[in-house]
XYZ file of C-alpha atoms in Angstrom:
668
model
C 13.305 108.841 38.758
C 16.425 110.319 37.633
C 20.260 109.330 37.955
C 21.406 112.211 39.731
C 23.577 111.911 41.802
C 23.703 116.047 42.927
C 20.275 115.716 44.487
C 19.427 117.297 47.643
C 19.410 115.759 51.244
C 16.692 115.631 53.912
C 17.541 117.020 57.534
C 16.083 114.853 59.961
C 16.849 116.607 63.495
C 15.777 115.191 66.908
C 13.119 116.586 69.010
C 14.216 117.707 72.686
C 13.060 115.012 75.250
C 13.153 117.803 77.758
C 11.925 115.624 80.890
C 14.646 112.938 80.370
C 17.697 115.115 79.542
C 16.837 117.062 82.370
C 17.269 114.025 84.655
C 20.165 113.075 82.640
C 22.040 116.017 83.021
C 21.857 116.685 86.901
C 21.966 112.681 87.445
C 25.264 112.297 85.466
C 26.461 115.852 85.660
C 27.453 116.367 82.136
C 26.411 119.193 79.617
C 22.866 119.359 78.544
C 23.979 118.649 74.794
C 25.552 115.469 75.798
C 22.177 114.592 77.740
C 20.102 115.021 74.402
C 22.734 112.752 72.663
C 22.254 110.399 75.364
C 18.294 110.600 74.800
C 19.003 110.342 70.928
C 20.371 106.764 71.521
C 17.518 105.952 73.577
C 18.880 106.201 76.836
C 15.820 107.108 79.053
C 17.552 106.780 82.756
C 20.336 107.775 84.689
C 21.420 104.122 85.225
C 21.297 103.335 81.528
C 23.761 106.415 81.122
C 25.858 105.181 83.370
C 25.885 102.148 81.751
C 26.782 103.533 78.709
C 29.379 105.938 79.642
C 30.661 103.824 82.151
C 30.493 100.199 81.485
C 33.589 98.076 81.999
C 34.717 94.321 81.121
C 32.881 93.487 84.192
C 29.633 94.099 82.604
C 30.020 91.619 79.963
C 27.108 88.566 79.906
C 27.871 85.341 80.338
C 29.162 83.655 77.396
C 26.935 80.450 78.639
C 23.704 82.127 78.012
C 24.191 81.609 74.032
C 22.162 78.545 72.899
C 24.907 75.920 72.045
C 27.823 77.122 74.133
C 27.807 74.395 76.717
C 27.481 71.589 73.840
C 30.361 73.370 72.262
C 32.935 73.779 75.289
C 32.250 69.983 75.863
C 33.109 69.180 72.513
C 36.241 71.071 72.511
C 37.369 69.773 75.765
C 36.957 66.171 74.235
C 39.290 66.852 71.109
C 41.407 68.623 73.381
C 41.823 65.820 76.291
C 42.733 63.635 73.044
C 45.071 65.918 71.660
C 43.037 65.775 68.402
C 43.294 67.973 65.583
C 41.336 71.539 65.407
C 40.699 73.459 62.432
C 39.617 77.088 62.596
C 37.407 77.367 59.065
C 37.272 81.407 58.783
C 36.381 83.994 55.995
C 38.415 86.540 53.974
C 36.970 89.761 55.087
C 38.515 91.358 58.387
C 35.893 89.817 60.426
C 36.680 86.577 59.517
C 40.492 87.198 59.377
C 40.561 88.548 62.879
C 38.284 85.822 64.067
C 40.656 83.109 63.062
C 43.627 84.712 64.270
C 41.762 85.448 67.921
C 41.023 81.610 67.764
C 44.322 80.300 66.747
C 46.026 82.287 69.046
C 43.632 81.447 71.869
C 44.120 77.657 71.008
C 47.698 77.939 70.734
C 47.753 79.584 74.180
C 46.331 76.150 75.267
C 49.091 74.441 73.545
C 46.509 72.771 71.274
C 47.126 70.978 68.243
C 45.664 73.632 65.735
C 45.721 75.066 62.352
C 43.709 77.441 60.580
C 41.769 77.093 56.480
C 40.476 80.412 54.789
C 38.833 79.547 51.598
C 40.141 82.015 48.556
C 37.588 84.531 47.622
C 37.541 84.092 44.014
C 37.925 80.061 43.463
C 36.005 79.026 46.333
C 33.860 82.104 47.365
C 32.251 82.893 51.050
C 31.581 80.432 53.386
C 31.772 76.389 53.990
C 32.642 74.569 50.685
C 32.228 70.922 50.069
C 35.329 70.764 48.720
C 37.417 72.382 51.208
C 35.757 70.188 54.041
C 36.527 67.029 52.158
C 40.036 68.238 52.149
C 40.249 68.703 55.784
C 38.864 65.278 56.583
C 41.364 63.560 54.449
C 43.707 65.136 56.680
C 42.557 63.763 59.721
C 41.168 66.543 61.021
C 38.864 65.741 64.508
C 37.369 69.172 65.103
C 36.415 72.078 62.231
C 35.255 75.420 64.145
C 33.812 77.876 61.973
C 33.996 81.511 62.514
C 31.906 84.188 60.924
C 30.285 81.274 58.482
C 28.429 77.965 58.196
C 24.858 79.289 59.409
C 23.884 79.140 55.998
C 25.494 75.809 55.067
C 22.807 72.952 56.212
C 23.318 71.004 53.124
C 27.126 71.207 53.304
C 27.167 70.309 56.837
C 24.798 67.310 56.132
C 27.187 65.982 53.992
C 30.303 65.395 56.184
C 28.417 65.597 60.056
C 28.837 61.429 60.304
C 32.407 61.853 59.064
C 34.150 64.902 61.708
C 32.840 67.180 64.371
C 31.629 70.537 63.494
C 31.257 73.529 65.867
C 29.375 76.548 63.735
C 30.090 79.932 65.444
C 28.435 82.669 63.205
C 26.627 85.956 63.644
C 24.566 86.291 60.312
C 21.017 85.910 59.795
C 19.350 82.590 60.712
C 18.060 80.892 58.019
C 15.192 78.675 58.738
C 17.418 75.298 58.520
C 19.781 75.437 61.214
C 22.935 73.218 60.276
C 23.176 70.071 62.631
C 26.576 70.583 63.637
C 27.642 68.988 66.766
C 27.045 72.679 68.171
C 25.767 75.844 67.022
C 26.608 79.046 68.776
C 24.966 82.136 67.009
C 23.048 84.592 68.925
C 20.558 85.229 66.462
C 19.735 81.258 65.844
C 15.967 80.953 67.341
C 15.021 80.430 71.144
C 18.854 81.834 71.995
C 18.332 83.797 74.922
C 21.440 85.810 74.497
C 19.955 89.478 75.018
C 22.882 91.302 72.949
C 21.928 90.222 69.230
C 24.541 92.738 67.946
C 27.875 90.688 68.353
C 29.944 90.569 65.061
C 31.901 87.132 64.065
C 34.670 87.629 66.160
C 32.487 89.061 68.892
C 30.747 85.524 68.875
C 34.232 83.388 68.285
C 35.978 85.838 71.721
C 32.596 84.653 73.634
C 33.838 81.234 73.431
C 36.835 81.901 74.252
C 35.590 83.153 77.132
C 33.654 80.828 78.182
C 36.384 77.731 77.363
C 38.816 80.076 79.443
C 36.248 80.390 82.418
C 35.607 76.925 82.396
C 38.797 75.831 82.607
C 40.211 78.399 84.961
C 37.253 80.328 86.354
C 38.923 83.652 85.405
C 37.572 86.267 82.538
C 39.739 86.062 79.092
C 40.859 89.494 78.271
C 43.450 88.546 75.730
C 43.736 89.898 72.231
C 40.538 92.498 72.632
C 42.678 94.685 69.931
C 41.949 91.917 67.627
C 38.253 91.501 68.393
C 37.995 95.230 68.581
C 39.713 95.691 64.844
C 36.813 92.972 63.424
C 34.161 94.375 65.015
C 34.755 97.712 63.818
C 35.683 96.183 60.425
C 32.105 94.391 60.171
C 30.223 97.999 60.958
C 28.078 96.233 63.719
C 26.224 98.457 65.958
C 28.515 99.770 68.833
C 26.700 99.780 71.518
C 26.349 97.157 74.291
C 29.036 94.621 74.238
C 30.630 95.919 70.876
C 30.926 99.275 72.721
C 32.643 97.885 75.864
C 35.027 95.626 73.422
C 35.948 97.972 71.035
C 36.546 100.908 73.588
C 38.989 98.255 75.598
C 40.348 96.718 72.126
C 41.193 100.621 71.045
C 43.264 101.465 74.567
C 44.673 98.173 74.071
C 45.782 98.970 70.470
C 47.063 102.500 71.497
C 49.108 101.021 74.828
C 50.406 97.844 73.910
C 49.122 96.400 70.427
C 49.767 92.988 68.772
C 52.709 93.042 67.059
C 51.065 92.699 63.568
C 48.264 95.493 64.671
C 51.902 97.781 65.487
C 53.118 97.108 62.201
C 49.860 97.764 60.524
C 49.761 101.012 62.333
C 53.557 101.780 61.559
C 52.788 101.775 57.859
C 49.869 103.306 57.575
C 51.164 106.509 59.160
C 49.196 106.488 62.609
C 51.849 106.024 64.942
C 52.081 108.015 67.963
C 48.203 108.644 67.509
C 45.086 107.684 69.987
C 43.593 105.555 67.857
C 39.844 105.933 67.387
C 37.400 103.466 65.784
C 37.442 105.744 62.295
C 41.267 104.816 62.025
C 40.402 101.012 61.992
C 37.376 101.407 59.753
C 38.973 103.786 57.276
C 42.585 102.910 57.430
C 43.682 99.924 59.184
C 40.917 97.802 57.970
C 41.264 98.565 54.155
C 44.880 97.187 54.511
C 43.911 93.977 56.125
C 40.831 93.567 53.685
C 43.032 94.254 50.827
C 44.544 90.736 51.191
C 41.670 88.324 51.007
C 40.185 91.002 47.824
C 43.413 90.843 46.200
C 45.351 87.847 46.851
C 44.744 85.316 49.827
C 43.624 86.230 53.456
C 45.850 84.023 55.098
C 48.427 86.595 54.593
C 46.698 88.822 57.021
C 46.015 86.294 59.408
C 49.877 85.927 59.414
C 50.201 89.517 60.326
C 48.031 89.166 63.409
C 49.401 85.788 64.645
C 53.017 86.390 64.485
C 55.196 87.321 67.663
C 58.088 88.865 65.339
C 57.997 92.590 64.388
C 60.423 92.380 61.582
C 58.184 89.365 60.172
C 55.115 91.686 61.209
C 56.644 94.945 59.121
C 57.298 92.685 56.021
C 53.805 91.463 55.982
C 52.412 95.094 56.515
C 53.960 96.561 53.331
C 53.159 94.038 51.746
C 49.506 94.407 52.583
C 50.285 98.083 51.876
C 51.088 97.584 48.313
C 48.575 95.166 48.116
C 45.727 98.253 49.355
C 47.498 100.446 46.477
C 46.854 97.752 43.579
C 43.258 97.172 44.946
C 42.688 100.847 45.286
C 43.754 100.965 41.226
C 41.530 97.846 40.716
C 38.638 99.687 42.229
C 38.722 102.768 40.454
C 38.527 101.279 36.953
C 35.437 98.735 37.660
C 33.627 101.792 39.694
C 34.180 103.822 36.319
C 32.994 100.947 34.054
C 30.045 100.350 36.338
C 29.249 104.080 36.436
C 28.535 104.334 32.915
C 26.762 101.012 32.782
C 24.238 102.709 35.230
C 23.612 105.828 33.362
C 23.415 104.111 30.253
C 20.669 101.495 31.916
C 18.440 104.305 31.739
C 15.167 103.706 33.415
C 16.185 100.065 33.940
C 17.886 101.554 37.122
C 15.095 103.871 38.553
C 14.273 101.438 41.365
C 17.707 99.925 42.095
C 21.169 99.236 40.575
C 22.372 95.924 38.845
C 25.501 96.012 37.351
C 27.722 93.165 35.929
C 30.887 92.745 34.378
C 32.690 90.391 32.933
C 35.904 89.698 34.712
C 35.605 92.379 37.129
C 37.734 91.351 40.196
C 35.452 89.906 42.882
C 37.276 90.978 45.641
C 36.317 94.718 45.137
C 32.761 94.824 44.022
C 31.440 95.406 47.533
C 33.314 98.471 47.596
C 32.084 99.705 43.865
C 28.919 99.154 45.344
C 29.122 101.375 47.906
C 30.494 104.140 46.042
C 28.066 103.506 43.663
C 25.285 103.907 46.537
C 27.291 107.226 47.152
C 26.836 108.476 44.003
C 23.068 107.680 43.238
C 21.589 106.387 46.770
C 20.023 103.427 45.258
C 19.952 99.728 46.607
C 23.043 98.723 44.183
C 24.292 95.139 43.689
C 27.623 94.768 41.640
C 28.225 91.454 39.937
C 31.582 89.824 38.630
C 30.867 87.264 35.973
C 33.339 84.284 35.688
C 32.640 80.971 33.551
C 29.059 81.789 33.192
C 28.341 82.710 36.916
C 28.383 85.989 38.887
C 29.446 86.859 42.345
C 27.732 89.643 43.721
C 27.852 92.193 46.273
C 24.904 94.145 48.008
C 24.960 97.657 49.625
C 21.439 99.247 50.542
C 20.140 102.630 51.475
C 17.915 103.479 54.563
C 14.694 101.712 54.576
C 15.636 99.112 52.318
C 16.555 95.647 53.846
C 19.040 93.773 51.470
C 18.492 90.516 52.604
C 14.823 90.950 52.415
C 15.210 91.947 48.855
C 17.558 88.871 48.383
C 14.758 86.636 49.794
C 12.165 88.174 47.603
C 14.512 87.290 44.549
C 15.631 84.309 45.703
C 14.122 82.242 42.901
C 16.754 83.770 40.551
C 19.815 82.938 42.742
C 21.883 80.165 43.494
C 22.629 81.150 47.094
C 22.589 84.357 49.128
C 23.532 85.408 52.606
C 23.901 88.467 54.691
C 22.233 91.433 56.353
C 19.740 94.398 55.967
C 22.661 96.717 54.704
C 25.169 94.734 53.002
C 24.750 91.112 51.634
C 26.356 88.665 48.770
C 24.954 85.931 46.632
C 25.963 84.252 43.472
C 23.520 83.926 40.222
C 23.593 82.240 36.787
C 25.022 85.007 34.375
C 21.643 84.331 32.307
C 19.454 85.016 35.467
C 20.862 88.419 36.125
C 18.311 90.265 34.073
C 15.679 88.374 36.001
C 16.982 89.206 39.032
C 17.054 93.027 38.102
C 13.280 92.632 37.668
C 12.397 90.926 40.788
C 15.126 93.748 42.838
C 13.045 96.484 40.860
C 9.680 95.248 42.001
C 10.640 94.641 45.409
C 11.518 98.153 45.583
C 8.526 99.650 44.085
C 6.502 97.560 46.592
C 8.748 98.645 49.543
C 10.009 102.046 48.785
C 8.651 105.368 48.508
C 10.188 108.406 46.452
C 11.083 110.173 49.769
C 13.196 106.956 50.338
C 15.552 107.575 47.309
C 16.517 111.137 49.012
C 19.233 110.422 51.323
C 19.162 111.504 55.099
C 21.359 114.063 57.186
C 20.276 112.631 60.494
C 20.751 116.188 63.024
C 21.071 115.212 66.632
C 20.305 118.838 67.322
C 20.814 122.580 66.317
C 23.123 124.622 68.498
C 24.110 128.234 68.781
C 27.999 129.278 67.432
C 28.644 130.253 70.914
C 27.673 126.617 72.327
C 31.030 125.233 70.372
C 33.945 124.682 72.540
C 37.132 122.627 73.388
C 35.240 121.762 76.530
C 32.191 120.744 75.006
C 34.375 118.481 72.533
C 35.857 116.947 75.581
C 31.986 115.926 76.966
C 31.039 114.930 73.670
C 33.628 112.290 73.266
C 32.709 110.456 76.439
C 30.187 108.793 74.012
C 33.066 107.321 71.555
C 33.648 104.961 70.144
C 31.526 105.989 67.474
C 30.216 103.572 64.655
C 26.592 102.355 63.694
C 24.111 102.373 66.224
C 26.010 105.257 67.919
C 27.395 107.535 65.302
C 29.010 110.182 65.679
C 27.301 113.017 66.762
C 25.880 115.651 64.401
C 24.735 118.896 65.013
C 23.289 121.934 62.983
C 23.691 125.704 62.888
C 20.540 126.915 61.303
C 21.530 130.142 60.012
C 25.069 131.436 60.389
C 27.105 133.659 57.291
C 30.138 132.808 55.267
C 33.063 134.961 56.146
C 34.938 133.460 53.794
C 36.203 130.094 51.393
C 39.003 128.377 49.838
C 39.927 125.382 48.084
C 41.914 122.883 49.830
C 44.161 119.568 48.749
C 46.624 119.084 46.193
C 43.450 118.721 43.590
C 41.965 121.448 45.238
C 39.115 118.771 45.866
C 37.979 119.818 49.426
C 37.061 123.021 50.729
C 37.591 125.314 53.802
C 34.894 127.623 55.068
C 35.333 130.277 57.531
C 32.317 131.225 59.524
C 30.679 134.262 61.176
C 30.408 133.149 64.651
C 29.103 135.165 67.515
C 32.432 135.483 69.425
C 34.470 135.554 66.533
C 35.565 133.287 63.265
C 34.872 129.414 63.012
C 36.645 127.079 61.017
C 35.108 124.289 58.737
C 36.263 121.786 56.833
C 34.207 120.194 53.394
C 36.014 117.093 52.722
C 35.171 116.698 48.855
C 33.358 119.804 48.999
C 34.911 121.629 46.051
C 31.344 122.194 44.715
C 30.608 124.765 47.295
C 33.092 127.181 45.741
C 30.483 127.510 42.966
C 27.650 127.561 44.959
C 28.496 129.863 48.223
C 30.029 133.034 48.207
C 31.526 135.784 51.317
C 28.463 137.093 53.246
C 25.980 134.493 52.127
C 23.794 133.294 55.320
C 23.888 129.554 55.160
C 22.692 126.318 57.424
C 25.377 123.722 58.136
C 25.217 120.521 59.390
C 28.493 119.407 61.142
C 30.531 117.160 63.558
C 33.124 118.812 65.824
C 36.980 118.136 66.324
C 39.570 119.445 67.734
C 42.169 120.992 65.301
C 45.714 122.109 66.466
C 48.342 124.657 64.518
C 50.989 125.834 65.827
C 50.564 124.648 69.137
C 46.849 125.827 69.402
C 43.826 123.670 69.920
C 40.410 124.891 68.421
C 37.543 123.732 67.581
C 36.820 122.677 64.110
C 33.592 121.771 62.069
C 33.628 118.908 59.751
C 30.626 119.621 57.412
C 28.208 117.197 56.752
C 25.729 119.426 54.548
C 25.794 122.712 54.056
C 22.856 124.772 52.222
C 22.472 128.414 51.217
C 19.336 130.039 52.534
C 19.169 133.252 50.422
C 16.411 132.116 47.660
C 16.049 136.217 46.690
C 16.333 137.594 42.841
C 19.233 139.686 42.690
C 19.320 142.318 40.317
C 22.526 143.886 38.881
C 22.449 147.586 37.519
C 24.813 149.102 34.981
C 26.418 151.084 37.693
C 27.241 148.302 39.415
C 28.660 146.949 36.130
C 30.899 150.181 35.154
C 32.551 149.777 38.664
C 33.368 145.855 38.377
C 34.344 146.505 34.785
C 36.832 149.388 36.080
C 38.334 146.512 38.661
C 38.837 143.831 35.934
C 40.128 146.285 33.318
C 42.994 147.730 36.319
C 43.800 144.153 37.352
C 44.689 143.014 33.528
C 45.889 146.561 32.008
C 48.479 147.358 34.842
C 52.495 146.760 34.310
C 52.412 143.636 35.852
C 48.889 142.170 34.553
C 48.832 138.595 35.111
C 48.060 135.918 32.655
C 44.651 134.961 34.251
C 42.651 135.611 37.535
C 41.153 133.369 39.404
C 37.500 134.334 40.861
C 37.955 134.779 44.158
C 40.913 137.227 43.540
C 38.583 139.134 41.302
C 35.949 139.142 44.286
C 38.739 140.422 46.925
C 39.293 143.491 44.699
C 35.410 144.350 44.142
C 34.021 147.511 45.110
C 33.305 147.531 48.604
C 29.416 148.483 48.177
C 29.014 145.124 46.115
C 28.033 141.850 47.312
C 30.003 138.828 46.485
C 27.223 137.463 44.448
C 26.884 140.837 42.320
C 30.488 140.782 41.541
C 29.691 136.950 40.335
C 27.078 138.159 38.010
C 29.299 140.988 36.667
C 31.764 138.385 35.976
C 29.095 136.334 34.192
C 27.756 139.312 31.907
C 31.686 139.841 31.090
C 31.727 136.358 29.974
C 28.788 136.791 27.656
C 29.650 139.604 26.187
C 33.221 138.404 25.470
C 35.153 140.648 27.462
C 36.385 137.639 30.037
C 36.932 133.678 29.110
C 36.968 131.501 31.625
C 38.923 128.436 31.565
C 39.638 125.256 33.950
C 43.317 124.477 35.004
C 44.600 121.208 35.250
C 44.780 121.481 39.174
C 40.918 122.123 38.872
C 40.522 125.624 39.344
C 38.595 128.198 37.415
C 40.420 131.105 36.006
C 39.202 134.169 33.856
C 41.281 135.619 31.058
C 41.109 138.892 29.601
C 39.739 139.057 25.850
C 41.643 141.781 23.501
C 38.373 144.302 23.510
C 39.824 147.071 21.124
C 37.150 147.168 18.860
C 34.689 146.766 21.357
C 32.659 149.347 22.849
C 33.375 150.624 26.047
C 30.936 149.396 28.908
C 30.003 153.188 29.573
C 28.338 152.891 26.212
C 27.246 149.612 25.043
C 25.608 148.781 28.618
C 24.342 152.192 29.087
C 20.549 150.967 28.745
C 21.527 147.322 29.824
C 20.700 145.594 33.293
C 21.150 142.037 34.274
C 19.693 139.745 36.962
C 19.913 136.137 37.659
C 18.233 133.855 40.184
C 20.218 133.396 43.379
C 21.217 130.018 44.204
């Protein structure tokens, strides 16, 4: 298996379920394409469709359905009654940060004696640690409530359970041995009747707040939903069921009357005045909060979310902005080193990627792992080594359960935890090679060669005349998008390219104009500069894309966001002498005119080509001129490819030198 990051992609196009879609269309009064999208998401009845599209906070499940919730509320009430000291023990990712902030704000509303503790990523690592618990016990803590961690800490809880009351709230996969704490609230623990198994850590913490508030007041707790939404989206849990309701309501609050800290974060991130989406959380807000836990300490992010002072919030938000910039610089350096390590490993990286570096910042290795998966599309482990101990972060691909992989390799690890797609572990440095062997063995047994080809999941094909603002508005009823309810992706099976241009300061994006049946259609391919070398005007292509609105000078038009684009033409093209002569005349005219430029960009030459020539024929002609030394191709600092004229006084004119020459080349 090759380490080729430019491998092709598999398109997986959903089949139509005609009877179900027809019922949904009539019963919900929605566009047939929306019905198709609902059916693709497992919605088979009109009632399920109404629940998905129109459910509210009143549809949330009873928190007391969660196993252990009654015991947790009873213990909290006991400690509150004695004005005991409560510590919220959190985690340093956004899920843990938001869960800690939510709990702290909730207990503060109750007038409780509450504080919080978040471990330092580098020195303490993930989850409960005995030294921290001993410290909290020494501080006369009466109750420790874990959020987003603790379910895998059986031995640690055993060591302190007789000296302090503990409530574990977590959402991670439950191990065989559940900690014997005062109460354990985790919807994934055995025999828990709670039907929604997709809550995040902050989601479970919110259910505890709901339960206690309901017990005390008889009312539903609906505060801080913007904080809950922030952590839920950031933890990449499925946005279905309760998560969908919480995130939708949280986004509304985030836009209309946000938490002071979130308001400041939105402002420094340049999102002020925008209607916020789950994408804004995942790609803009969450990384700034995460930066604190990755580079400095996560308590700073908690301070942002619990403050009520806008001035203080702005100071912290600006600080997190700077920290995030520092994080990006560290991440880029480690990624480059890790990338080169993968290439150097050769066949050792055939099944999966395991790279390690002495002194790599453990706060960014998860992001580096994600980027390596994007580059090579293989299950990936990135390990930071300090003092002989490696701390690893894992990211996986479709059809490969990372938690199962770590379980399989468990005898090489100190500890591990996580999910199917993302996990973490610690390992002795001398056992990393053994870990790589076990991980590779797991992949050989579990994965096929096809599993290593990235999948573009397409909801369905459409015609270009289906694309409209009205359709985009109807599709938007499926928001918020995320795991389990991904942004809809459509396909145009065959359409011609009218033109394409580089975009961005570094020319690393591409704008593509497609020839729709009712006029030109704008498309944008982020990081799609390579299409400039592969696709030309008039080429027939197939396009996978998502839809969005684009406003320019007060006019709102549909815009395609390209997920994948492939040329359809596979025919051999033959370039005859007459075409060469005509293109040569064009090029010579450009360079020998009184205002001759120093160079021409490839697409400028194509704009001047003879009308009867195709763009691909013109490109072939330019390739001939390069081969003959008439033109020289160069790359400018801004990434553009240009042609310069070479002195050809001593060369024969084309009408002589090319009289008997033809040129052919495979089209792409």
